Amino acid sequence: MKLLRQKDFACIWCSIFFTGLANFTEQFVAIWLVLELTSDSPWSLFLGGAITFVRLGFAPLSILSGAIADKVSRKLLVTTMQWIAGLLGLLVAVLIFLDILELWHLFVIVCLSGLSRIFEMPTAQALASDSVETAHITRAMALVNGGRNLSMLLGLFLAGVLFDTFGPQGTFMVIFFFYGVAGVAPLLMKTKNPLSNNPTESILKSIWGGFKYVKSNQILWAALLVAALINVSGFTFHQTLLPMFAKVVIESSATKASMLMATFAVGAFVGSIVLSSLARNRNQGWTLILSVIAWHSMMILFSMIQIYIVWVLILLAAGFFWASTLIQIQSLLLGKSDPSYRGRIQGLRTLAIYPHAVSAALSGLMAGIFGVSHVVMFNGALGILFMLAVIIIAPKLRNI
């Protein structure tokens, strides 16, 4: 917690925290609104997954955004993207208030909001690592992850309550406020971008240089590969399939559904706090490997159980291991890379999210055919197989 007493780190932590509040509230409300608007359609679950695909559809541009983050002021880039996302949230609220919102409006606006996120995410992560010494990066990433998990907990809790109390228009007004605060905080920082090894290098050459740098380091490409694979298998569970499960399988209200998802966030928050106090640069590889396997094992167990209180306990454990997974990935990427490459490294990390977009749409389609629980079980098993494959092709991961 001592790092939060440092002004620059505290500022970017606050920005990431309020961004998380906006993101997770928006994520839940968008899916829930789509499910309500299409409740009579046989394609309802597919469209619920498709809204996630649209939100992440511009992820390939993260290669460009990471390179730009190494060239321009990271503080101003983060602020600009936050305020753009906030204005888009305000636009949704206005369209709903005027009773002219169509489904395609929502998809387009969510797509544009996702585009701003692609530029904000790698930049904010790089800025967070810039604000602390290299020796403290693991602990800093644990605190950043803890802040995001706290924002996930609060955001999901607020999303359901706000939706049922004030409707989607009131919820999007709150999202607008969250993005506004997130955009102000970075402007208070004094941290500057690290000096580039080649400041006159073009953006395209900078991107290519980032690829070559990662290719030469097995730890970096292995961590990025794990990040991509878990976005195929694991992220669809709590971000897409869980709200579908609550809506379709147990037929809950928006408030009850968000509470169930918030349980996952509680486990994630606790995991981040525990790991931030224990964070050491030891056994990071095995911690990552075991965390991924445990997280996906919880998914398989969840799909096999029919008791609510057991679901709660499983979600707490799944959230804990999910948090541990993300902390280890970020610590490896930022701790094992040169500071001048961090924007590009985080751009590639954001690119690794793109498989989640495709997986969310496919999982929604499969859930409509085979049932939500069966898809959760399949994805859990797939994630374990993925991790075992990475252990074989990247042996250095086991030795750090």
GROMACS .gro file of C-alpha atoms in nm:
model
  400
    1MET     CA    1   0.000   0.000   0.000
    2LYS     CA    2   0.299   0.235   0.038
    3LEU     CA    3   0.306   0.281  -0.339
    4LEU     CA    4  -0.034   0.454  -0.321
    5ARG     CA    5   0.132   0.731  -0.120
    6GLN     CA    6   0.335   0.821  -0.429
    7LYS     CA    7   0.136   1.089  -0.611
    8ASP     CA    8   0.199   0.976  -0.968
    9PHE     CA    9   0.116   0.613  -0.901
   10ALA     CA   10  -0.191   0.712  -0.698
   11CYS     CA   11  -0.315   0.929  -0.988
   12ILE     CA   12  -0.290   0.657  -1.251
   13TRP     CA   13  -0.432   0.404  -1.003
   14CYS     CA   14  -0.737   0.628  -0.955
   15SER     CA   15  -0.774   0.666  -1.332
   16ILE     CA   16  -0.763   0.289  -1.385
   17PHE     CA   17  -1.006   0.240  -1.094
   18PHE     CA   18  -1.270   0.477  -1.234
   19THR     CA   19  -1.214   0.336  -1.583
   20GLY     CA   20  -1.291  -0.005  -1.437
   21LEU     CA   21  -1.610   0.125  -1.275
   22ALA     CA   22  -1.722   0.259  -1.613
   23ASN     CA   23  -1.611  -0.050  -1.809
   24PHE     CA   24  -1.770  -0.314  -1.589
   25THR     CA   25  -2.093  -0.119  -1.545
   26GLU     CA   26  -2.112  -0.062  -1.921
   27GLN     CA   27  -2.022  -0.425  -1.997
   28PHE     CA   28  -2.305  -0.565  -1.784
   29VAL     CA   29  -2.565  -0.310  -1.891
   30ALA     CA   30  -2.487  -0.358  -2.261
   31ILE     CA   31  -2.530  -0.737  -2.243
   32TRP     CA   32  -2.841  -0.711  -2.025
   33LEU     CA   33  -2.998  -0.448  -2.251
   34VAL     CA   34  -2.936  -0.663  -2.558
   35LEU     CA   35  -3.090  -0.967  -2.388
   36GLU     CA   36  -3.398  -0.762  -2.297
   37LEU     CA   37  -3.433  -0.604  -2.642
   38THR     CA   38  -3.405  -0.945  -2.811
   39SER     CA   39  -3.581  -1.161  -2.551
   40ASP     CA   40  -3.826  -1.299  -2.809
   41SER     CA   41  -3.556  -1.382  -3.064
   42PRO     CA   42  -3.396  -1.728  -3.097
   43TRP     CA   43  -3.070  -1.538  -3.155
   44SER     CA   44  -3.083  -1.359  -2.820
   45LEU     CA   45  -2.787  -1.539  -2.660
   46PHE     CA   46  -2.579  -1.506  -2.976
   47LEU     CA   47  -2.647  -1.130  -2.984
   48GLY     CA   48  -2.556  -1.111  -2.614
   49GLY     CA   49  -2.218  -1.258  -2.703
   50ALA     CA   50  -2.193  -1.049  -3.018
   51ILE     CA   51  -2.207  -0.722  -2.822
   52THR     CA   52  -1.884  -0.833  -2.653
   53PHE     CA   53  -1.735  -0.914  -2.993
   54VAL     CA   54  -1.821  -0.565  -3.113
   55ARG     CA   55  -1.677  -0.403  -2.799
   56LEU     CA   56  -1.344  -0.577  -2.860
   57GLY     CA   57  -1.357  -0.573  -3.239
   58PHE     CA   58  -1.084  -0.311  -3.278
   59ALA     CA   59  -0.836  -0.499  -3.058
   60PRO     CA   60  -0.595  -0.560  -3.352
   61LEU     CA   61  -0.534  -0.184  -3.356
   62SER     CA   62  -0.367  -0.222  -3.016
   63ILE     CA   63  -0.044  -0.291  -3.207
   64LEU     CA   64  -0.069   0.065  -3.338
   65SER     CA   65  -0.190   0.211  -3.007
   66GLY     CA   66   0.103   0.059  -2.817
   67ALA     CA   67   0.353   0.211  -3.059
   68ILE     CA   68   0.179   0.549  -3.037
   69ALA     CA   69   0.194   0.527  -2.656
   70ASP     CA   70   0.574   0.509  -2.684
   71LYS     CA   71   0.578   0.820  -2.905
   72VAL     CA   72   0.330   1.069  -2.754
   73SER     CA   73   0.239   1.189  -2.405
   74ARG     CA   74   0.085   0.888  -2.233
   75LYS     CA   75  -0.100   1.113  -1.988
   76LEU     CA   76  -0.278   1.310  -2.260
   77LEU     CA   77  -0.358   0.997  -2.460
   78VAL     CA   78  -0.525   0.832  -2.159
   79THR     CA   79  -0.724   1.148  -2.079
   80THR     CA   80  -0.844   1.194  -2.437
   81MET     CA   81  -0.964   0.835  -2.471
   82GLN     CA   82  -1.149   0.848  -2.136
   83TRP     CA   83  -1.342   1.157  -2.229
   84ILE     CA   84  -1.434   1.019  -2.571
   85ALA     CA   85  -1.573   0.704  -2.406
   86GLY     CA   86  -1.765   0.921  -2.158
   87LEU     CA   87  -1.930   1.122  -2.435
   88LEU     CA   88  -2.034   0.800  -2.608
   89GLY     CA   89  -2.199   0.683  -2.285
   90LEU     CA   90  -2.382   1.015  -2.264
   91LEU     CA   91  -2.503   0.966  -2.622
   92VAL     CA   92  -2.661   0.629  -2.532
   93ALA     CA   93  -2.838   0.790  -2.235
   94VAL     CA   94  -2.978   1.066  -2.460
   95LEU     CA   95  -3.100   0.818  -2.723
   96ILE     CA   96  -3.278   0.612  -2.458
   97PHE     CA   97  -3.427   0.924  -2.297
   98LEU     CA   98  -3.565   1.032  -2.636
   99ASP     CA   99  -3.694   0.675  -2.689
  100ILE     CA  100  -3.518   0.642  -3.025
  101LEU     CA  101  -3.248   0.387  -2.935
  102GLU     CA  102  -3.230   0.098  -3.180
  103LEU     CA  103  -3.029  -0.219  -3.135
  104TRP     CA  104  -2.787  -0.118  -3.410
  105HIS     CA  105  -2.727   0.216  -3.235
  106LEU     CA  106  -2.612   0.030  -2.927
  107PHE     CA  107  -2.379  -0.194  -3.126
  108VAL     CA  108  -2.219   0.101  -3.308
  109ILE     CA  109  -2.167   0.306  -2.992
  110VAL     CA  110  -2.028   0.011  -2.797
  111CYS     CA  111  -1.792  -0.053  -3.089
  112LEU     CA  112  -1.662   0.306  -3.079
  113SER     CA  113  -1.628   0.295  -2.701
  114GLY     CA  114  -1.425  -0.023  -2.740
  115LEU     CA  115  -1.199   0.157  -2.987
  116SER     CA  116  -1.116   0.424  -2.730
  117ARG     CA  117  -1.046   0.149  -2.479
  118ILE     CA  118  -0.791  -0.008  -2.715
  119PHE     CA  119  -0.584   0.310  -2.701
  120GLU     CA  120  -0.636   0.373  -2.328
  121MET     CA  121  -0.561   0.029  -2.186
  122PRO     CA  122  -0.198  -0.031  -2.293
  123THR     CA  123  -0.113   0.334  -2.232
  124ALA     CA  124  -0.247   0.336  -1.876
  125GLN     CA  125  -0.068   0.012  -1.790
  126ALA     CA  126   0.261   0.147  -1.927
  127LEU     CA  127   0.206   0.472  -1.736
  128ALA     CA  128   0.152   0.278  -1.413
  129SER     CA  129   0.483   0.094  -1.454
  130ASP     CA  130   0.658   0.422  -1.545
  131SER     CA  131   0.554   0.574  -1.213
  132VAL     CA  132   0.737   0.317  -0.994
  133GLU     CA  133   1.084   0.166  -0.978
  134THR     CA  134   1.143  -0.162  -1.163
  135ALA     CA  135   1.186  -0.352  -0.835
  136HIS     CA  136   0.831  -0.253  -0.735
  137ILE     CA  137   0.654  -0.342  -1.059
  138THR     CA  138   0.512  -0.674  -0.933
  139ARG     CA  139   0.361  -0.506  -0.628
  140ALA     CA  140   0.242  -0.212  -0.839
  141MET     CA  141   0.068  -0.447  -1.085
  142ALA     CA  142  -0.097  -0.628  -0.794
  143LEU     CA  143  -0.230  -0.294  -0.666
  144VAL     CA  144  -0.346  -0.191  -1.013
  145ASN     CA  145  -0.516  -0.527  -1.055
  146GLY     CA  146  -0.665  -0.491  -0.708
  147GLY     CA  147  -0.806  -0.152  -0.804
  148ARG     CA  148  -0.960  -0.294  -1.119
  149ASN     CA  149  -1.105  -0.585  -0.928
  150LEU     CA  150  -1.252  -0.349  -0.668
  151SER     CA  151  -1.400  -0.147  -0.952
  152MET     CA  152  -1.536  -0.470  -1.102
  153LEU     CA  153  -1.699  -0.554  -0.769
  154LEU     CA  154  -1.853  -0.209  -0.726
  155GLY     CA  155  -1.931  -0.166  -1.095
  156LEU     CA  156  -2.119  -0.493  -1.124
  157PHE     CA  157  -2.304  -0.427  -0.798
  158LEU     CA  158  -2.405  -0.080  -0.916
  159ALA     CA  159  -2.492  -0.196  -1.268
  160GLY     CA  160  -2.778  -0.421  -1.164
  161VAL     CA  161  -2.912  -0.187  -0.896
  162LEU     CA  162  -2.894   0.117  -1.123
  163PHE     CA  163  -3.053  -0.071  -1.413
  164ASP     CA  164  -3.349  -0.189  -1.205
  165THR     CA  165  -3.388   0.147  -1.025
  166PHE     CA  166  -3.314   0.416  -1.284
  167GLY     CA  167  -3.322   0.222  -1.608
  168PRO     CA  168  -3.044   0.200  -1.869
  169GLN     CA  169  -3.048   0.575  -1.934
  170GLY     CA  170  -2.968   0.656  -1.571
  171THR     CA  171  -2.697   0.391  -1.568
  172PHE     CA  172  -2.526   0.537  -1.876
  173MET     CA  173  -2.530   0.882  -1.713
  174VAL     CA  174  -2.333   0.735  -1.421
  175ILE     CA  175  -2.094   0.573  -1.671
  176PHE     CA  176  -2.040   0.917  -1.827
  177PHE     CA  177  -1.943   1.054  -1.484
  178PHE     CA  178  -1.699   0.769  -1.415
  179TYR     CA  179  -1.516   0.823  -1.744
  180GLY     CA  180  -1.494   1.195  -1.675
  181VAL     CA  181  -1.318   1.142  -1.342
  182ALA     CA  182  -1.087   0.881  -1.497
  183GLY     CA  183  -0.977   1.137  -1.754
  184VAL     CA  184  -0.886   1.406  -1.502
  185ALA     CA  185  -0.654   1.200  -1.278
  186PRO     CA  186  -0.365   1.145  -1.529
  187LEU     CA  187  -0.337   1.522  -1.586
  188LEU     CA  188  -0.214   1.557  -1.226
  189MET     CA  189   0.089   1.332  -1.287
  190LYS     CA  190   0.448   1.453  -1.334
  191THR     CA  191   0.578   1.126  -1.482
  192LYS     CA  192   0.713   1.156  -1.836
  193ASN     CA  193   0.758   0.891  -2.105
  194PRO     CA  194   1.089   0.699  -2.081
  195LEU     CA  195   1.343   0.802  -2.343
  196SER     CA  196   1.312   0.598  -2.662
  197ASN     CA  197   1.612   0.411  -2.797
  198ASN     CA  198   1.531   0.561  -3.137
  199PRO     CA  199   1.308   0.871  -3.106
  200THR     CA  200   1.307   0.942  -3.483
  201GLU     CA  201   1.193   0.591  -3.574
  202SER     CA  202   0.866   0.570  -3.771
  203ILE     CA  203   0.555   0.414  -3.618
  204LEU     CA  204   0.571   0.112  -3.853
  205LYS     CA  205   0.938   0.048  -3.774
  206SER     CA  206   0.860   0.092  -3.406
  207ILE     CA  207   0.587  -0.173  -3.431
  208TRP     CA  208   0.818  -0.411  -3.614
  209GLY     CA  209   1.089  -0.348  -3.355
  210GLY     CA  210   0.843  -0.443  -3.081
  211PHE     CA  211   0.763  -0.772  -3.254
  212LYS     CA  212   1.131  -0.857  -3.290
  213TYR     CA  213   1.198  -0.768  -2.927
  214VAL     CA  214   0.922  -1.000  -2.805
  215LYS     CA  215   1.025  -1.280  -3.042
  216SER     CA  216   1.375  -1.278  -2.896
  217ASN     CA  217   1.249  -1.325  -2.539
  218GLN     CA  218   1.073  -1.657  -2.466
  219ILE     CA  219   0.931  -1.531  -2.136
  220LEU     CA  220   0.760  -1.237  -2.307
  221TRP     CA  221   0.606  -1.431  -2.595
  222ALA     CA  222   0.502  -1.713  -2.362
  223ALA     CA  223   0.324  -1.467  -2.131
  224LEU     CA  224   0.150  -1.307  -2.430
  225LEU     CA  225   0.050  -1.650  -2.561
  226VAL     CA  226  -0.103  -1.740  -2.224
  227ALA     CA  227  -0.287  -1.406  -2.225
  228ALA     CA  228  -0.434  -1.481  -2.568
  229LEU     CA  229  -0.536  -1.838  -2.485
  230ILE     CA  230  -0.711  -1.753  -2.157
  231ASN     CA  231  -0.912  -1.491  -2.346
  232VAL     CA  232  -1.041  -1.776  -2.562
  233SER     CA  233  -1.127  -2.006  -2.274
  234GLY     CA  234  -1.161  -1.822  -1.944
  235PHE     CA  235  -1.278  -1.464  -1.993
  236THR     CA  236  -1.604  -1.570  -2.156
  237PHE     CA  237  -1.707  -1.730  -1.827
  238HIS     CA  238  -1.752  -1.426  -1.604
  239GLN     CA  239  -1.787  -1.159  -1.873
  240THR     CA  240  -2.035  -1.325  -2.111
  241LEU     CA  241  -2.165  -1.665  -2.000
  242LEU     CA  242  -2.233  -1.578  -1.635
  243PRO     CA  243  -2.490  -1.303  -1.711
  244MET     CA  244  -2.649  -1.538  -1.967
  245PHE     CA  245  -2.660  -1.809  -1.702
  246ALA     CA  246  -2.831  -1.573  -1.459
  247LYS     CA  247  -3.081  -1.450  -1.720
  248VAL     CA  248  -3.171  -1.779  -1.887
  249VAL     CA  249  -3.093  -2.064  -1.645
  250ILE     CA  250  -3.197  -1.919  -1.308
  251GLU     CA  251  -3.414  -1.637  -1.454
  252SER     CA  252  -3.290  -1.370  -1.215
  253SER     CA  253  -3.339  -0.993  -1.217
  254ALA     CA  254  -3.062  -0.759  -1.325
  255THR     CA  255  -2.977  -0.690  -0.959
  256LYS     CA  256  -2.947  -1.059  -0.867
  257ALA     CA  257  -2.745  -1.131  -1.181
  258SER     CA  258  -2.500  -0.851  -1.107
  259MET     CA  259  -2.468  -0.976  -0.747
  260LEU     CA  260  -2.370  -1.320  -0.875
  261MET     CA  261  -2.108  -1.165  -1.101
  262ALA     CA  262  -1.991  -0.942  -0.816
  263THR     CA  263  -1.912  -1.257  -0.616
  264PHE     CA  264  -1.644  -1.338  -0.874
  265ALA     CA  265  -1.516  -0.983  -0.831
  266VAL     CA  266  -1.494  -1.026  -0.452
  267GLY     CA  267  -1.264  -1.325  -0.499
  268ALA     CA  268  -1.058  -1.129  -0.750
  269PHE     CA  269  -1.026  -0.831  -0.517
  270VAL     CA  270  -0.921  -1.048  -0.223
  271GLY     CA  271  -0.669  -1.224  -0.445
  272SER     CA  272  -0.518  -0.893  -0.555
  273ILE     CA  273  -0.486  -0.763  -0.200
  274VAL     CA  274  -0.328  -1.087  -0.077
  275LEU     CA  275  -0.086  -1.102  -0.370
  276SER     CA  276   0.009  -0.733  -0.339
  277SER     CA  277   0.125  -0.796   0.018
  278LEU     CA  278   0.308  -1.118  -0.073
  279ALA     CA  279   0.436  -1.012  -0.416
  280ARG     CA  280   0.791  -1.126  -0.480
  281ASN     CA  281   0.968  -1.189  -0.807
  282ARG     CA  282   0.998  -1.561  -0.732
  283ASN     CA  283   0.838  -1.867  -0.892
  284GLN     CA  284   0.633  -1.641  -1.120
  285GLY     CA  285   0.614  -1.906  -1.391
  286TRP     CA  286   0.471  -2.181  -1.174
  287THR     CA  287   0.239  -1.937  -0.999
  288LEU     CA  288   0.099  -1.842  -1.340
  289ILE     CA  289   0.067  -2.203  -1.454
  290LEU     CA  290  -0.111  -2.323  -1.139
  291SER     CA  291  -0.337  -2.018  -1.130
  292VAL     CA  292  -0.460  -2.078  -1.484
  293ILE     CA  293  -0.528  -2.447  -1.416
  294ALA     CA  294  -0.709  -2.375  -1.087
  295TRP     CA  295  -0.922  -2.099  -1.245
  296HIS     CA  296  -1.041  -2.323  -1.528
  297SER     CA  297  -1.098  -2.613  -1.290
  298MET     CA  298  -1.341  -2.389  -1.101
  299MET     CA  299  -1.529  -2.330  -1.426
  300ILE     CA  300  -1.570  -2.704  -1.479
  301LEU     CA  301  -1.689  -2.748  -1.121
  302PHE     CA  302  -1.936  -2.459  -1.157
  303SER     CA  303  -2.096  -2.624  -1.459
  304MET     CA  304  -2.152  -2.948  -1.267
  305ILE     CA  305  -2.313  -2.800  -0.953
  306GLN     CA  306  -2.678  -2.702  -0.899
  307ILE     CA  307  -2.654  -2.551  -0.548
  308TYR     CA  308  -2.650  -2.171  -0.521
  309ILE     CA  309  -2.424  -2.142  -0.214
  310VAL     CA  310  -2.169  -2.372  -0.379
  311TRP     CA  311  -2.179  -2.153  -0.690
  312VAL     CA  312  -2.090  -1.858  -0.468
  313LEU     CA  313  -1.789  -2.039  -0.319
  314ILE     CA  314  -1.670  -2.153  -0.662
  315LEU     CA  315  -1.699  -1.799  -0.801
  316LEU     CA  316  -1.496  -1.664  -0.508
  317ALA     CA  317  -1.218  -1.915  -0.580
  318ALA     CA  318  -1.235  -1.859  -0.957
  319GLY     CA  319  -1.202  -1.483  -0.905
  320PHE     CA  320  -0.900  -1.532  -0.680
  321PHE     CA  321  -0.714  -1.746  -0.935
  322TRP     CA  322  -0.816  -1.516  -1.222
  323ALA     CA  323  -0.660  -1.222  -1.038
  324SER     CA  324  -0.344  -1.420  -0.971
  325THR     CA  325  -0.321  -1.509  -1.342
  326LEU     CA  326  -0.346  -1.149  -1.459
  327ILE     CA  327  -0.101  -1.020  -1.200
  328GLN     CA  328   0.163  -1.273  -1.302
  329ILE     CA  329   0.118  -1.198  -1.673
  330GLN     CA  330   0.150  -0.823  -1.621
  331SER     CA  331   0.447  -0.863  -1.387
  332LEU     CA  332   0.632  -1.076  -1.642
  333LEU     CA  333   0.557  -0.844  -1.933
  334LEU     CA  334   0.656  -0.525  -1.753
  335GLY     CA  335   0.929  -0.662  -1.528
  336LYS     CA  336   1.111  -0.854  -1.803
  337SER     CA  337   1.097  -0.581  -2.069
  338ASP     CA  338   1.290  -0.261  -2.136
  339PRO     CA  339   1.092   0.051  -2.026
  340SER     CA  340   1.114   0.204  -2.374
  341TYR     CA  341   0.922  -0.097  -2.514
  342ARG     CA  342   0.643  -0.103  -2.254
  343GLY     CA  343   0.386   0.075  -2.467
  344ARG     CA  344   0.436  -0.173  -2.751
  345ILE     CA  345   0.443  -0.467  -2.509
  346GLN     CA  346   0.114  -0.353  -2.357
  347GLY     CA  347  -0.022  -0.301  -2.708
  348LEU     CA  348   0.049  -0.667  -2.781
  349ARG     CA  349  -0.104  -0.756  -2.445
  350THR     CA  350  -0.421  -0.572  -2.547
  351LEU     CA  351  -0.413  -0.749  -2.885
  352ALA     CA  352  -0.426  -1.075  -2.688
  353ILE     CA  353  -0.776  -0.973  -2.579
  354TYR     CA  354  -0.909  -1.003  -2.936
  355PRO     CA  355  -0.960  -1.383  -2.917
  356HIS     CA  356  -1.211  -1.309  -2.640
  357ALA     CA  357  -1.421  -1.114  -2.890
  358VAL     CA  358  -1.447  -1.413  -3.121
  359SER     CA  359  -1.487  -1.659  -2.834
  360ALA     CA  360  -1.769  -1.453  -2.677
  361ALA     CA  361  -1.971  -1.459  -2.999
  362LEU     CA  362  -1.907  -1.833  -3.052
  363SER     CA  363  -1.984  -1.911  -2.686
  364GLY     CA  364  -2.313  -1.725  -2.715
  365LEU     CA  365  -2.400  -1.922  -3.028
  366MET     CA  366  -2.301  -2.252  -2.865
  367ALA     CA  367  -2.494  -2.165  -2.548
  368GLY     CA  368  -2.810  -2.125  -2.755
  369ILE     CA  369  -2.755  -2.473  -2.905
  370PHE     CA  370  -2.601  -2.682  -2.624
  371GLY     CA  371  -2.686  -2.483  -2.311
  372VAL     CA  372  -2.481  -2.237  -2.105
  373SER     CA  373  -2.351  -2.493  -1.852
  374HIS     CA  374  -2.211  -2.723  -2.120
  375VAL     CA  375  -2.023  -2.437  -2.283
  376VAL     CA  376  -1.875  -2.335  -1.945
  377MET     CA  377  -1.749  -2.692  -1.894
  378PHE     CA  378  -1.603  -2.710  -2.245
  379ASN     CA  379  -1.419  -2.377  -2.207
  380GLY     CA  380  -1.281  -2.482  -1.868
  381ALA     CA  381  -1.134  -2.801  -2.010
  382LEU     CA  382  -1.000  -2.614  -2.312
  383GLY     CA  383  -0.816  -2.367  -2.089
  384ILE     CA  384  -0.637  -2.643  -1.899
  385LEU     CA  385  -0.527  -2.806  -2.224
  386PHE     CA  386  -0.400  -2.471  -2.351
  387MET     CA  387  -0.187  -2.420  -2.040
  388LEU     CA  388  -0.036  -2.767  -2.061
  389ALA     CA  389   0.059  -2.699  -2.424
  390VAL     CA  390   0.234  -2.373  -2.329
  391ILE     CA  391   0.436  -2.554  -2.062
  392ILE     CA  392   0.573  -2.784  -2.333
  393ILE     CA  393   0.657  -2.523  -2.598
  394ALA     CA  394   0.794  -2.258  -2.358
  395PRO     CA  395   1.004  -2.447  -2.097
  396LYS     CA  396   1.168  -2.126  -1.967
  397LEU     CA  397   0.833  -2.028  -1.819
  398ARG     CA  398   0.873  -2.301  -1.560
  399ASN     CA  399   1.212  -2.172  -1.444
  400ILE     CA  400   1.142  -1.811  -1.347
   0.00000   0.00000   0.00000
